[in-house]
Coordinates of C-alpha atoms (C1' of nucleotides) in Angstrom, one line a residue:
Chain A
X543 CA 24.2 16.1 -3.6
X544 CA 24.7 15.9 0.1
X545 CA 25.0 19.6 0.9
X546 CA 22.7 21.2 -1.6
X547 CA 20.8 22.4 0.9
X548 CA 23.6 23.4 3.8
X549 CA 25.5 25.0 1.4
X550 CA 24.0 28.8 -0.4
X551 CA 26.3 29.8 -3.3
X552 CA 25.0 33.4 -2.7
X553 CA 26.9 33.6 0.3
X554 CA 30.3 33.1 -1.7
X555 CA 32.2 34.4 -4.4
X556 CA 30.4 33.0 -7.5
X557 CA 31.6 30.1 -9.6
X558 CA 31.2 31.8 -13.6
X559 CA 30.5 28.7 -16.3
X560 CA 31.5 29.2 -20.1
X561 CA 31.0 27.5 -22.7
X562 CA 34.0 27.4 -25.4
X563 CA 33.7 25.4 -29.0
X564 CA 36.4 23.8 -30.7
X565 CA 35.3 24.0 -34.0
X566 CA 36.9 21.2 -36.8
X567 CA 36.3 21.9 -40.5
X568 CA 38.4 20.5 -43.1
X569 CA 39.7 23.3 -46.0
X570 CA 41.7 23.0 -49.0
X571 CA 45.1 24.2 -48.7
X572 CA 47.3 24.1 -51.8
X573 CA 45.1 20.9 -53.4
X574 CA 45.5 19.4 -49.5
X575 CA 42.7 18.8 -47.5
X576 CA 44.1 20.0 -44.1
X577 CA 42.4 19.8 -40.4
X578 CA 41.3 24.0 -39.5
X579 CA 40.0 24.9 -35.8
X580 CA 38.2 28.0 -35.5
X581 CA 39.9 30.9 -33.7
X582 CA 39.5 34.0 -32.6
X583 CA 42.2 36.8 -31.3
X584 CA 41.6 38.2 -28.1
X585 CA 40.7 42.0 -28.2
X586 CA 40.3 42.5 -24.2
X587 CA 42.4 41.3 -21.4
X588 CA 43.8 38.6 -20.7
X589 CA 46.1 37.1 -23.2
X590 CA 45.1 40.2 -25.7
X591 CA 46.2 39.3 -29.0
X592 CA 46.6 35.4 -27.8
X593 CA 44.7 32.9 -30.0
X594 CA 41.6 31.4 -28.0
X595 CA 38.7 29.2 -28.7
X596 CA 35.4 31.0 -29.6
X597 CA 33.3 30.6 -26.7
X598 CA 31.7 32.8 -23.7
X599 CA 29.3 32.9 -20.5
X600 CA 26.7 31.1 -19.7
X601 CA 23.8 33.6 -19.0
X602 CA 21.0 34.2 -18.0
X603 CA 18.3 35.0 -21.4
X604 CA 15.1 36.6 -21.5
X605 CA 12.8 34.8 -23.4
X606 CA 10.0 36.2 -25.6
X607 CA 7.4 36.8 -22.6
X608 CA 10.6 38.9 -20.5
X609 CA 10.8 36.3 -18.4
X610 CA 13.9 35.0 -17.1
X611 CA 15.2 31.6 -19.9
X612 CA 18.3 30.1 -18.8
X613 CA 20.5 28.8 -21.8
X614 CA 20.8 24.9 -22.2
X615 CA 24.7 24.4 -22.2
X616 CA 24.6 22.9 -26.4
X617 CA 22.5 25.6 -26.9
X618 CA 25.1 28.3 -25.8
X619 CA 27.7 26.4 -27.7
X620 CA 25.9 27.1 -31.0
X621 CA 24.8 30.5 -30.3
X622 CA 29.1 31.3 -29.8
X623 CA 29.8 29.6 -32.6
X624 CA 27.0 31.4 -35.0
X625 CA 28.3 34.6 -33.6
X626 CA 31.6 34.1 -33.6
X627 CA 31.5 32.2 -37.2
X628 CA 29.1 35.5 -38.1
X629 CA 27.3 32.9 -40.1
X630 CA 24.0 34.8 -38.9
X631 CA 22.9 38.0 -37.2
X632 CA 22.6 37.0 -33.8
X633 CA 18.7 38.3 -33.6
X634 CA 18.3 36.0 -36.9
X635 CA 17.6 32.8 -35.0
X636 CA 15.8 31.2 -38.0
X637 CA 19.3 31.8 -40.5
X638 CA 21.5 30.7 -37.1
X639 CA 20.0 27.3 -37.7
X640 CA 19.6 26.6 -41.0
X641 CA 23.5 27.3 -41.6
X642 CA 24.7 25.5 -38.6
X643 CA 22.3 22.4 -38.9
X644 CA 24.2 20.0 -40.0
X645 CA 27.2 20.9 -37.3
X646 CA 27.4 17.9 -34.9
X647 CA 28.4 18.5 -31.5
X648 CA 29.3 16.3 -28.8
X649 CA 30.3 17.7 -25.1
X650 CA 34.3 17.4 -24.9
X651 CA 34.7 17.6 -21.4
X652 CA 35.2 20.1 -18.5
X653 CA 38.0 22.6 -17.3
X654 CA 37.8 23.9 -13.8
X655 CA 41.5 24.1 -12.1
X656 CA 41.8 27.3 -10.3
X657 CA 43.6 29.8 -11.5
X658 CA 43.0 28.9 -15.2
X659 CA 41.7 32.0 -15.4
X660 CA 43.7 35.0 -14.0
X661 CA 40.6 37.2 -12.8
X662 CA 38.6 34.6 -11.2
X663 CA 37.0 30.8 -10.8
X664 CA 35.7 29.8 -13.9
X665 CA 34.5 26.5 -15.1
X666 CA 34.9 26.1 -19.1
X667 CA 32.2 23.3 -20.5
X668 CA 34.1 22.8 -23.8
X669 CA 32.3 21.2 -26.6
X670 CA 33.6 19.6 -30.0
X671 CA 32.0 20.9 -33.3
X672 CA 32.4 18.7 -36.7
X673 CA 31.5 21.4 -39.8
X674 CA 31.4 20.6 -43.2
X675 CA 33.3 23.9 -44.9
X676 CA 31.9 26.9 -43.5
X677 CA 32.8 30.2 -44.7
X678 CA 35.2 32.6 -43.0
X679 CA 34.3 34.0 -39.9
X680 CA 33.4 37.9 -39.5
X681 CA 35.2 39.5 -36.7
X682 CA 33.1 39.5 -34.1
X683 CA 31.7 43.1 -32.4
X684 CA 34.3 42.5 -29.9
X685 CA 37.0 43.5 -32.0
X686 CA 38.6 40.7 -32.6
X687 CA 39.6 38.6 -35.3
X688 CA 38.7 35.1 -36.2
X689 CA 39.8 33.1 -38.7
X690 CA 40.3 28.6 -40.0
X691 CA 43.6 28.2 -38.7
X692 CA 45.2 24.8 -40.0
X693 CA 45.4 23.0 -36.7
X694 CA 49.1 21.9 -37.8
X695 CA 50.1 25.6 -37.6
X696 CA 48.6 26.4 -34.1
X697 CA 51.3 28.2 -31.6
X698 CA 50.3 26.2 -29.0
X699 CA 52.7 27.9 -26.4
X700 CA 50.8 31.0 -26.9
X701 CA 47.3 30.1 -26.2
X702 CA 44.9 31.9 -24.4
X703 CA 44.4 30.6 -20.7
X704 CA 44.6 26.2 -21.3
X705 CA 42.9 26.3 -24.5
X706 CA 46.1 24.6 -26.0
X707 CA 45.3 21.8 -24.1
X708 CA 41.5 22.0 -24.9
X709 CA 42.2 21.7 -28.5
X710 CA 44.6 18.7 -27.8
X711 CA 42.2 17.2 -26.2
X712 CA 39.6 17.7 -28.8
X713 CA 41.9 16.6 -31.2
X714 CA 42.3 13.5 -30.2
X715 CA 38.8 12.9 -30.0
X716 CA 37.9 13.8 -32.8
X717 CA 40.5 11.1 -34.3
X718 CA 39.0 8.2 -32.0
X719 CA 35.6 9.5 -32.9
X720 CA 36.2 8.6 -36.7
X721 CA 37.3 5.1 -35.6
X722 CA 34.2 4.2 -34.4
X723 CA 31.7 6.0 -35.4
X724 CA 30.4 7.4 -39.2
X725 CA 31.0 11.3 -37.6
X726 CA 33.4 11.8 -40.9
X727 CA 30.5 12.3 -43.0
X728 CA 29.9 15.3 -40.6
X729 CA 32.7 17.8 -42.1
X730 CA 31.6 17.1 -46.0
X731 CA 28.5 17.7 -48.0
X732 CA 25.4 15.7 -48.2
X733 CA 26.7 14.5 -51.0
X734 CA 30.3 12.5 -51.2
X735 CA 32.2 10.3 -52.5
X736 CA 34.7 8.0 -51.0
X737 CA 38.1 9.8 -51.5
X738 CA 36.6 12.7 -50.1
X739 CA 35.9 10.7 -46.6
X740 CA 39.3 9.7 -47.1
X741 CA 40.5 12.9 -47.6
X742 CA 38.8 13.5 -43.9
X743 CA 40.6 10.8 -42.5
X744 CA 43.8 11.6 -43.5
X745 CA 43.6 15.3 -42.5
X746 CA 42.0 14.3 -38.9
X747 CA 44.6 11.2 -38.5
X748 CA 47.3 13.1 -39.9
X749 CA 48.4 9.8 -42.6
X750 CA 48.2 9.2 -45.5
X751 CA 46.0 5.9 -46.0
X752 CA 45.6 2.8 -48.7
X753 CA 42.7 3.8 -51.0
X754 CA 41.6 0.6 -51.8
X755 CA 41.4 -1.0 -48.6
X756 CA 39.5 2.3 -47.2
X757 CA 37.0 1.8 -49.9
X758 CA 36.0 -1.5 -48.8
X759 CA 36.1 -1.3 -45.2
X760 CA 33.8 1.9 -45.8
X761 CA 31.5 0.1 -47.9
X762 CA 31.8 -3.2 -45.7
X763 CA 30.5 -1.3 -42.5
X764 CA 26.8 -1.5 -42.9
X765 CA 25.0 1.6 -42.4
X766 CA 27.8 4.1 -42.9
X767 CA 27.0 5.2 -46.7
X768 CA 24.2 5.0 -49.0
X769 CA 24.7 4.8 -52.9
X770 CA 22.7 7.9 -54.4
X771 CA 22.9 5.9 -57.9
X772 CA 24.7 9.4 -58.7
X773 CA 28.4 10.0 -60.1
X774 CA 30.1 13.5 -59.9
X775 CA 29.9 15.4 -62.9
X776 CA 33.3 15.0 -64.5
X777 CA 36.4 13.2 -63.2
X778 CA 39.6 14.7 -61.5
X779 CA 40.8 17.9 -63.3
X780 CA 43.6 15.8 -64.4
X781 CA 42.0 12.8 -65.9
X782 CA 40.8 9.9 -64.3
X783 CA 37.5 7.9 -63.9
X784 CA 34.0 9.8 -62.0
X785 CA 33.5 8.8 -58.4
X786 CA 30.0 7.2 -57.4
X787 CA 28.4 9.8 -54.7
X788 CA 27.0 8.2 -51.4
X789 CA 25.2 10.2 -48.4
X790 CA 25.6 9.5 -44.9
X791 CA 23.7 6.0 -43.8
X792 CA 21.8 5.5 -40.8
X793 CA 24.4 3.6 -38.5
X794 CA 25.5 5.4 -35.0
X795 CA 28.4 3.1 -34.6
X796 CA 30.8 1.4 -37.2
X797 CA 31.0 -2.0 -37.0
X798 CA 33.8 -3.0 -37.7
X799 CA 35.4 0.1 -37.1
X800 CA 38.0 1.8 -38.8
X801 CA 41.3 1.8 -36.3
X802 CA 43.8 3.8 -37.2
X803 CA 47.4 2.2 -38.5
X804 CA 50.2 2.4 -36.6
X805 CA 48.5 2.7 -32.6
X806 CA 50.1 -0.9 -31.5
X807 CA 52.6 0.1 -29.0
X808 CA 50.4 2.6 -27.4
X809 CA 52.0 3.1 -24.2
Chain B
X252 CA 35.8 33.4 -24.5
X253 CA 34.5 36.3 -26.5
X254 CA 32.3 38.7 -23.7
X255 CA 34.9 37.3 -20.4
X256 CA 35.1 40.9 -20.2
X257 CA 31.8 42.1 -21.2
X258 CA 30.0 40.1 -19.0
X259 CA 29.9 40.1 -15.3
X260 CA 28.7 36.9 -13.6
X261 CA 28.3 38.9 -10.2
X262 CA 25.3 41.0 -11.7
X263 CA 23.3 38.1 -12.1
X264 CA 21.6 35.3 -10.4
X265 CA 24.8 32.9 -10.2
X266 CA 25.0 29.3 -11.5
X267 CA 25.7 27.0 -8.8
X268 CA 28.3 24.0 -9.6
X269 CA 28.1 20.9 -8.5
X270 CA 29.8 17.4 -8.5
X271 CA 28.5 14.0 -8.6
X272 CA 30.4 10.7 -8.6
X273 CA 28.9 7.4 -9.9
X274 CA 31.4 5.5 -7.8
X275 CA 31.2 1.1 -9.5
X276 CA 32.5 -1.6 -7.5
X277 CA 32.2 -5.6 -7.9
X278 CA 30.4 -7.4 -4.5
X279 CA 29.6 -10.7 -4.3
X280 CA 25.8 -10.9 -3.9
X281 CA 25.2 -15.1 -3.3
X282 CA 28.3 -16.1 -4.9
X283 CA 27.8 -14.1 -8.2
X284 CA 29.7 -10.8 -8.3
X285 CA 27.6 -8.2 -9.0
X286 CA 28.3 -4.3 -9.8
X287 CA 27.3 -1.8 -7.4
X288 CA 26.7 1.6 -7.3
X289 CA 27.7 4.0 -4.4
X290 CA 24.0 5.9 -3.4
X291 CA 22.5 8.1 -0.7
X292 CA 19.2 8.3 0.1
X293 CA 18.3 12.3 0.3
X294 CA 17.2 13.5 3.6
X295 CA 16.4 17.4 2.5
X296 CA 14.4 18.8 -0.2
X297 CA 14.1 18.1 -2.8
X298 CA 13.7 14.9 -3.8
X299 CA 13.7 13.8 0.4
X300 CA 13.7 9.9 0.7
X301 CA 15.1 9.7 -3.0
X302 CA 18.8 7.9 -4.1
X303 CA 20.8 10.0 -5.2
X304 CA 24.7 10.5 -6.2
X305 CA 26.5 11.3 -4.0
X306 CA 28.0 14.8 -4.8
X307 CA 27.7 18.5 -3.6
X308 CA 29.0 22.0 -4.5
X309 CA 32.3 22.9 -5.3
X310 CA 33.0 25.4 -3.1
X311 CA 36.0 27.6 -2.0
X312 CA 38.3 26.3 0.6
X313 CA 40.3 27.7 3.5
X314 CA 43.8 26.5 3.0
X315 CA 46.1 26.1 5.9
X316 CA 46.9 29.8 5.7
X317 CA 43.4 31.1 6.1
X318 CA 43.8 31.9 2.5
X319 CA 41.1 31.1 -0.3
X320 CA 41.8 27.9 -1.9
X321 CA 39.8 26.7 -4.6
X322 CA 39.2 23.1 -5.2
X323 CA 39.9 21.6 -8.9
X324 CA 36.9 19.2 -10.1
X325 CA 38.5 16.4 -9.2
X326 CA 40.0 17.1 -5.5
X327 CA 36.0 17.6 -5.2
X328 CA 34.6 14.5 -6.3
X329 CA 37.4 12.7 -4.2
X330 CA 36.0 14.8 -1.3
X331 CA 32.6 13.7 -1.8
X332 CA 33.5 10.0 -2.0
X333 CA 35.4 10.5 1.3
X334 CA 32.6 11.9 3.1
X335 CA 29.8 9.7 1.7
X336 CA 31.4 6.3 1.8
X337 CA 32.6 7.7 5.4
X338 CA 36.3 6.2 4.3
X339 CA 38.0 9.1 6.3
X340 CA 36.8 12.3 8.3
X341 CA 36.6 15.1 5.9
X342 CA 39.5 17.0 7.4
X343 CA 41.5 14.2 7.7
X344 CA 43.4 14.5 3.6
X345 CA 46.2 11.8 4.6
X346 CA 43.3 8.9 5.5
X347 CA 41.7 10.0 2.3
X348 CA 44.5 9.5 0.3
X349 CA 45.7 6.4 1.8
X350 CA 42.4 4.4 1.5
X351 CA 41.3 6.2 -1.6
X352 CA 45.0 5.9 -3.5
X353 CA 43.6 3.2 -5.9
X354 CA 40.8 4.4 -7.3
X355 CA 40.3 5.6 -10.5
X356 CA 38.4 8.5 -11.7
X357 CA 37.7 10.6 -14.7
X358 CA 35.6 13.2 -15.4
X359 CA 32.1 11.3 -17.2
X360 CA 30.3 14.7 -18.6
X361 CA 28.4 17.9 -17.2
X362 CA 25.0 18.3 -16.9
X363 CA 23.5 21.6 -16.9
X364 CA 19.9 21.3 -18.6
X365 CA 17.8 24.2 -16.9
X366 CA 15.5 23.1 -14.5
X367 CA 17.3 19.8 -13.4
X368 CA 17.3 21.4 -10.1
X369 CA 14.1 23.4 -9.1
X370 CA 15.4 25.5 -7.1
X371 CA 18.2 27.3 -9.1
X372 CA 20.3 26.8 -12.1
X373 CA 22.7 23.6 -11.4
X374 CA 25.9 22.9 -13.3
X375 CA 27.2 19.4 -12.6
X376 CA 30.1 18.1 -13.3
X377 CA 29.9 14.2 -13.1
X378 CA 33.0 11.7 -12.4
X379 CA 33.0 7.7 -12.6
X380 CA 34.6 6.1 -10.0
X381 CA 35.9 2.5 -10.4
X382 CA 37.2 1.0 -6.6
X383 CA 38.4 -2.2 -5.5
X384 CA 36.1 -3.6 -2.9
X385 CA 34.8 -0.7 0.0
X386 CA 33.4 -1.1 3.2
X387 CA 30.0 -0.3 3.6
X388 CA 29.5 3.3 3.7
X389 CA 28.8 4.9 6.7
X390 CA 25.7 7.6 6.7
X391 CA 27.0 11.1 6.5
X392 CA 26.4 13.9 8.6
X393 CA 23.4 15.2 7.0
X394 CA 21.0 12.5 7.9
X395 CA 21.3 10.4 4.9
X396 CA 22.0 6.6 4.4
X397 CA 24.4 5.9 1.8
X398 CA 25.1 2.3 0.0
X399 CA 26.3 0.3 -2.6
X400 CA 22.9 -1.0 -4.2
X401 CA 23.3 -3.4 -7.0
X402 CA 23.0 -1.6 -10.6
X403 CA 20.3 -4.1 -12.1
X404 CA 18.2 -3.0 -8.5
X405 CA 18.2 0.8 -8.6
X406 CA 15.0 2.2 -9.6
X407 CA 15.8 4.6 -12.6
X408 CA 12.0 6.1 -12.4
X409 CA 12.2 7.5 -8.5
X410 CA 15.9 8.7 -8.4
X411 CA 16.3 12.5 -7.9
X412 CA 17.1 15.4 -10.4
X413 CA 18.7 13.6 -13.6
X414 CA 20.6 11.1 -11.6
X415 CA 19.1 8.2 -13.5
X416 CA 20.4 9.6 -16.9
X417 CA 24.0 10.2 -15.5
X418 CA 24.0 6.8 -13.7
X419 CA 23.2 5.6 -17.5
X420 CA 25.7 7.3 -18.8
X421 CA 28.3 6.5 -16.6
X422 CA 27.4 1.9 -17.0
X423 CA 27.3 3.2 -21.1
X424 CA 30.9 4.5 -20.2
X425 CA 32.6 2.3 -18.0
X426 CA 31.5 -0.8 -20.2
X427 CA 33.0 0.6 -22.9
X428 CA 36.4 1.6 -21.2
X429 CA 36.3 -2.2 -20.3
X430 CA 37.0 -3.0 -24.1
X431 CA 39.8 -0.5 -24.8
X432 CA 41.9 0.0 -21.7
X433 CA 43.0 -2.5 -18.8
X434 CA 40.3 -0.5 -16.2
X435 CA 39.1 -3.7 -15.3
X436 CA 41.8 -4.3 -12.9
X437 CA 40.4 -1.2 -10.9
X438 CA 38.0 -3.3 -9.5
X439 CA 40.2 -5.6 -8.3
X440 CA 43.0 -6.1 -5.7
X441 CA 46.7 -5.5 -7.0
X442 CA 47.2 -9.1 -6.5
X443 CA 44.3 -11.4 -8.9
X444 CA 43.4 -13.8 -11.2
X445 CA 41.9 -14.3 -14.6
X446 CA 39.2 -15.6 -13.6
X447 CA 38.4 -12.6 -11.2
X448 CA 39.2 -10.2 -13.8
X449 CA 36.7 -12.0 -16.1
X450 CA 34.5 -11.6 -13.1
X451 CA 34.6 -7.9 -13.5
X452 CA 33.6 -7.8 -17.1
X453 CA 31.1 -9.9 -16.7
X454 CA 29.6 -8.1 -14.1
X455 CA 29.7 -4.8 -16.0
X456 CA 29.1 -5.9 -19.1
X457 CA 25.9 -8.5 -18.0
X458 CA 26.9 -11.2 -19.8
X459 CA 28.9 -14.6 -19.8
X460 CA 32.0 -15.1 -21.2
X461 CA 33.9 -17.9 -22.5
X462 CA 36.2 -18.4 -20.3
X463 CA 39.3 -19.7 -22.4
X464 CA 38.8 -17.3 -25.0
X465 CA 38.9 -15.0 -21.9
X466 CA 42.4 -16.4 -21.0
X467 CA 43.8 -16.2 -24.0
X468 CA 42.5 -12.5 -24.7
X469 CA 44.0 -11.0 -21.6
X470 CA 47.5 -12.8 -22.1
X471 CA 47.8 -11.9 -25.7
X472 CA 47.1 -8.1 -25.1
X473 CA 50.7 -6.4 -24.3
X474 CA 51.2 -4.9 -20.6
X475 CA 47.3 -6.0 -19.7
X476 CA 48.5 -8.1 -16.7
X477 CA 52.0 -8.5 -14.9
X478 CA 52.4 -12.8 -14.3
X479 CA 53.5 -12.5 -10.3
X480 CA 54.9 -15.9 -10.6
X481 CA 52.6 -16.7 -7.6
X482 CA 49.4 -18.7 -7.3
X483 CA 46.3 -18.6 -5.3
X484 CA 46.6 -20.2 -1.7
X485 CA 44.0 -23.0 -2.5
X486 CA 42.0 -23.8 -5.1
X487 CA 38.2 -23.5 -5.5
X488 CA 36.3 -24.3 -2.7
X489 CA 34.9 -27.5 -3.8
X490 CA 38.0 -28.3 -6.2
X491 CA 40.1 -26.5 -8.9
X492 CA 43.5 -25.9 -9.6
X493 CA 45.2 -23.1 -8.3
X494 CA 45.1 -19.8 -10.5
X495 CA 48.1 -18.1 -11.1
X496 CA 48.0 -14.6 -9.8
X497 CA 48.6 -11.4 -11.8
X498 CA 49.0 -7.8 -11.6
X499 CA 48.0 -5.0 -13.6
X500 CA 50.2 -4.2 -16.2
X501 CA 51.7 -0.5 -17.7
X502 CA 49.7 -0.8 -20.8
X503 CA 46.9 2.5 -20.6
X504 CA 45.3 0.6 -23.9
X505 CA 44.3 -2.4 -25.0
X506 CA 45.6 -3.8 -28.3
X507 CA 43.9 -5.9 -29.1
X508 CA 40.7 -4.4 -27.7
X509 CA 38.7 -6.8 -25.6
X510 CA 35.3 -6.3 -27.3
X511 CA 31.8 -7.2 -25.9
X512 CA 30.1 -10.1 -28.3
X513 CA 26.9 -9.1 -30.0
X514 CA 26.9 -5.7 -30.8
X515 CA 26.6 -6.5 -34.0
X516 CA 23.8 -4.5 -35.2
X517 CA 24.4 -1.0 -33.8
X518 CA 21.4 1.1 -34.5
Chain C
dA477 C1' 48.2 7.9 -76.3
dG478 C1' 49.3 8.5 -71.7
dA479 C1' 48.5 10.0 -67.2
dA480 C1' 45.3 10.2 -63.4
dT481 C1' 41.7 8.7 -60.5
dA482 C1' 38.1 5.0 -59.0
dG483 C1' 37.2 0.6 -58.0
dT484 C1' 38.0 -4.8 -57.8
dG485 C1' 40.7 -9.4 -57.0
dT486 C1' 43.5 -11.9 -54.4
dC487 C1' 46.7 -13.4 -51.1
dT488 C1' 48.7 -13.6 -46.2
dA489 C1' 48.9 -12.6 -41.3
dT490 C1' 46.2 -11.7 -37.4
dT491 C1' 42.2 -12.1 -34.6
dA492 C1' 37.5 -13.8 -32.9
dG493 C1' 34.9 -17.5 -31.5
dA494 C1' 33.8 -22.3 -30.8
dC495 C1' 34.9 -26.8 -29.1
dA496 C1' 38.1 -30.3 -27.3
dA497 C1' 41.4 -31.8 -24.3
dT498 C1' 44.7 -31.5 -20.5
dA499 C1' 46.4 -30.0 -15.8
dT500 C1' 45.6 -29.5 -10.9
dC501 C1' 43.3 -29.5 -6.8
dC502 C1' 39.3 -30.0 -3.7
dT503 C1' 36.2 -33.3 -0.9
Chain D
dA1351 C1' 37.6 -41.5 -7.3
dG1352 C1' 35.1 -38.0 -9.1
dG1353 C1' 33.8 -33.4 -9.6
dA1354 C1' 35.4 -28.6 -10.1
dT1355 C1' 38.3 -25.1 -11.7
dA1356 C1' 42.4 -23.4 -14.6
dT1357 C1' 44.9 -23.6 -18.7
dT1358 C1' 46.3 -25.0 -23.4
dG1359 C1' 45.4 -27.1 -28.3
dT1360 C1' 43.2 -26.7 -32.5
dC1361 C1' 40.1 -25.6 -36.0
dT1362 C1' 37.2 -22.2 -38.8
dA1363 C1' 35.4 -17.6 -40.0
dA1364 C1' 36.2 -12.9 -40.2
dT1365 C1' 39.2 -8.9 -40.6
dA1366 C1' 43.5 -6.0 -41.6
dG1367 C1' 46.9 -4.9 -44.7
dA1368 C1' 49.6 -5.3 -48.9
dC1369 C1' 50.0 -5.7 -53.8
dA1370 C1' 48.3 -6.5 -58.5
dC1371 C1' 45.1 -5.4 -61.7
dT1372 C1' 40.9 -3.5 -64.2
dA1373 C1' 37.7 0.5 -65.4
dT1374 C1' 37.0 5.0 -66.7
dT1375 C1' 37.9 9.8 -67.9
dC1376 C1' 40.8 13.7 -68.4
dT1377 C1' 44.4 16.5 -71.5

DNA sequence: AGAATAGTGTCTATTAGACAATATCCT
DNA sequence: AGGATATTGTCTAATAGACACTATTCT
């Protein structure tokens, strides 16, 4: 940090730091589990009535004792997405984190380039949520609206400021995430059973993939599921034999991981 | 970006941002190439007499007009490698560019945990470098020495702010790019051989490889390397055959993925 | 009964890793 | 000549992907 000290940031026009959340939750959509990022529609200037990722200011907090309590930058990213999500009053810190503890999130990355916002420099710490299937969102106070939107149907031309790019870039994360790590067990319940991990993979990859094989390979990577001894109540509505349920196993990394089909001539 | 209108960074204490670079390059330390880390030893408070990153604030810029001209993230870390290593005078952009045109940089993560800095609330925004061979820094302005120090040498316990954690971030990072894109050839010159490149993940990754295998993997994994049809001058010093020379090839992935042995049991 | 869903067997091509052997080039 | 380095051969185990088949449960 060679100028830390030469350089006084009060002296210039401030830097502002959000935080925005690209929020993945997988929903059923005519019998088809299908990929949903939480949105919300602008109410203020700029890009009013644009889509844009849930997200705001890092600020300044006072804690219990008045004194000034800086947000940590996770921390911010969970308290937009419990207010946004309206999953919890945002004085109801105790009901924030029961509903939202078993979101993961991971730091996507950061979005400076000036002019990316019209009124002034901002830099946009973007982090990637994984939710098992949360309700909908209540407006905001804002005045906005939020809503699941199946990431397939996103308008991508007519994002607010470069939040299309954001959520292309979380995307594909997200998809190399579930090749090498056990992060699918993330967006379903505690409880699971295999075709419903495949049913994640094949909304996040966008394929279709070979049952059988994916059972194996799932059961073959040590550490990804545990067998509960359990079976779901009944079988498919329309026939067919009950599914054993498994929770999430210990493992942080899949080994051998689960590649997705199809990648060989990537340029 | 739910209160970008709400909220109004001016009225409070600002949040500085910064950039740091963990710069990696491969020197030869009695014939064993052995990965280095670009640091500078603080000469202000706080931490004085610590390493550090190099880095500093991203700040805004007169352009050529007189106008403000904000940097992007990465025009700033570039800047901070220029000055540090002392590759060009900081005003001098076409000297940057020349001698800094093959090294490859991507954003690593931001850091923005209150109280990293004790002074005021720091946002950094870290970038790993990967360069061919450097000169020797030369100290910067501010009274610091800067230097590559070998990687298994730097003392995590007495580096400044959270330096040690983002250097550990960034080895995490780059040996993993090592196994899924050809990054490995950053390190070296345009012109090389297997055996160098082998060099370079050996280095990174801190462990022997066998060395046919090695040969074999490279060859077999589409647009890794570009045969020049060339050969090395001489061979070994105290005997060898020649190596063929290569290039880097147009593949940005590996596939196959070169993968580091014994990760088997992956907590 | 018949359809639907879950799960297992098996075979082939590809890849990972180990070891052996060959090809060149230095002193 | 003899050691050193680069490169190729070959074999075995593990993995990926495809297809066939069995097991179970619904209407």
């Amino acid at each position: 940090m060679a100028f830390l000290s030469a350089y006084d940031p009060r002296r210039y026009d401030p830097i502002a730091v959000t935080v925005d959340v690209v929020a993945l939750t997988i929903r059923v959509v005519e019998s088809v589990p299908t990929l949903h990022v939480l949105l919300v529609r602008r109410g203020r200037r700029p890009f009013v009535g644009r889509w844009a990722l849930p997200g705001g200011f890092v600020r300044p907090e006072a804690g219990p004792d008045g004194a000034r309590r800086d947000e940590d930058l996770p921390e911010a990213a969970v308290r937009e997405l419990a207010e946004e999500t309206g999953l919890a009053a945002s004085t109801d810190r105790r009901a924030v984190d029961r509903r939202l503890a078993r979101v993961y999130l991971e730091q996507l990355g950061t979005y400076g380039t000036p002019g990316r916002d019209p009124r002034m420099r901002v830099i946009s710490v973007a982090y990637l949520a994984f939710a098992p299937d949360l309700p909908d969102p209540i407006a905001g106070g804002d005045a906005e609206t939020a809503a699941w939107v199946p990431v397939a149907g996103v308008d991508r031309d007519h994002m607010a400021f470069d939040h299309a790019r954001i959520l292309d870039d979380a995307l594909e994360r997200a998809a190399s995430k579930l090749e090498y790590t056990p992060l699918a067990t993330a967006f379903v319940a505690t409880e699971f059973t295999i075709t419903e991990l495949r049913e994640v993979y094949e909304a996040v990859w966008g394929q279709a993939l070979h049952a059988p094989n994916f059972h194996r390979k799932v059961l073959s990577a040590p550490g990804f599921v545990e067998d509960t001894g359990a079976t779901t109540a009944r079988g498919g509505a329309r026939g067919g034999r009950r599914a054993r349920l498994y929770r999430a196993g210990t493992a942080r990394l899949l080994h051998p991981a689960l590649l997705r089909p199809g990648q060989e001539e990537a340029r």
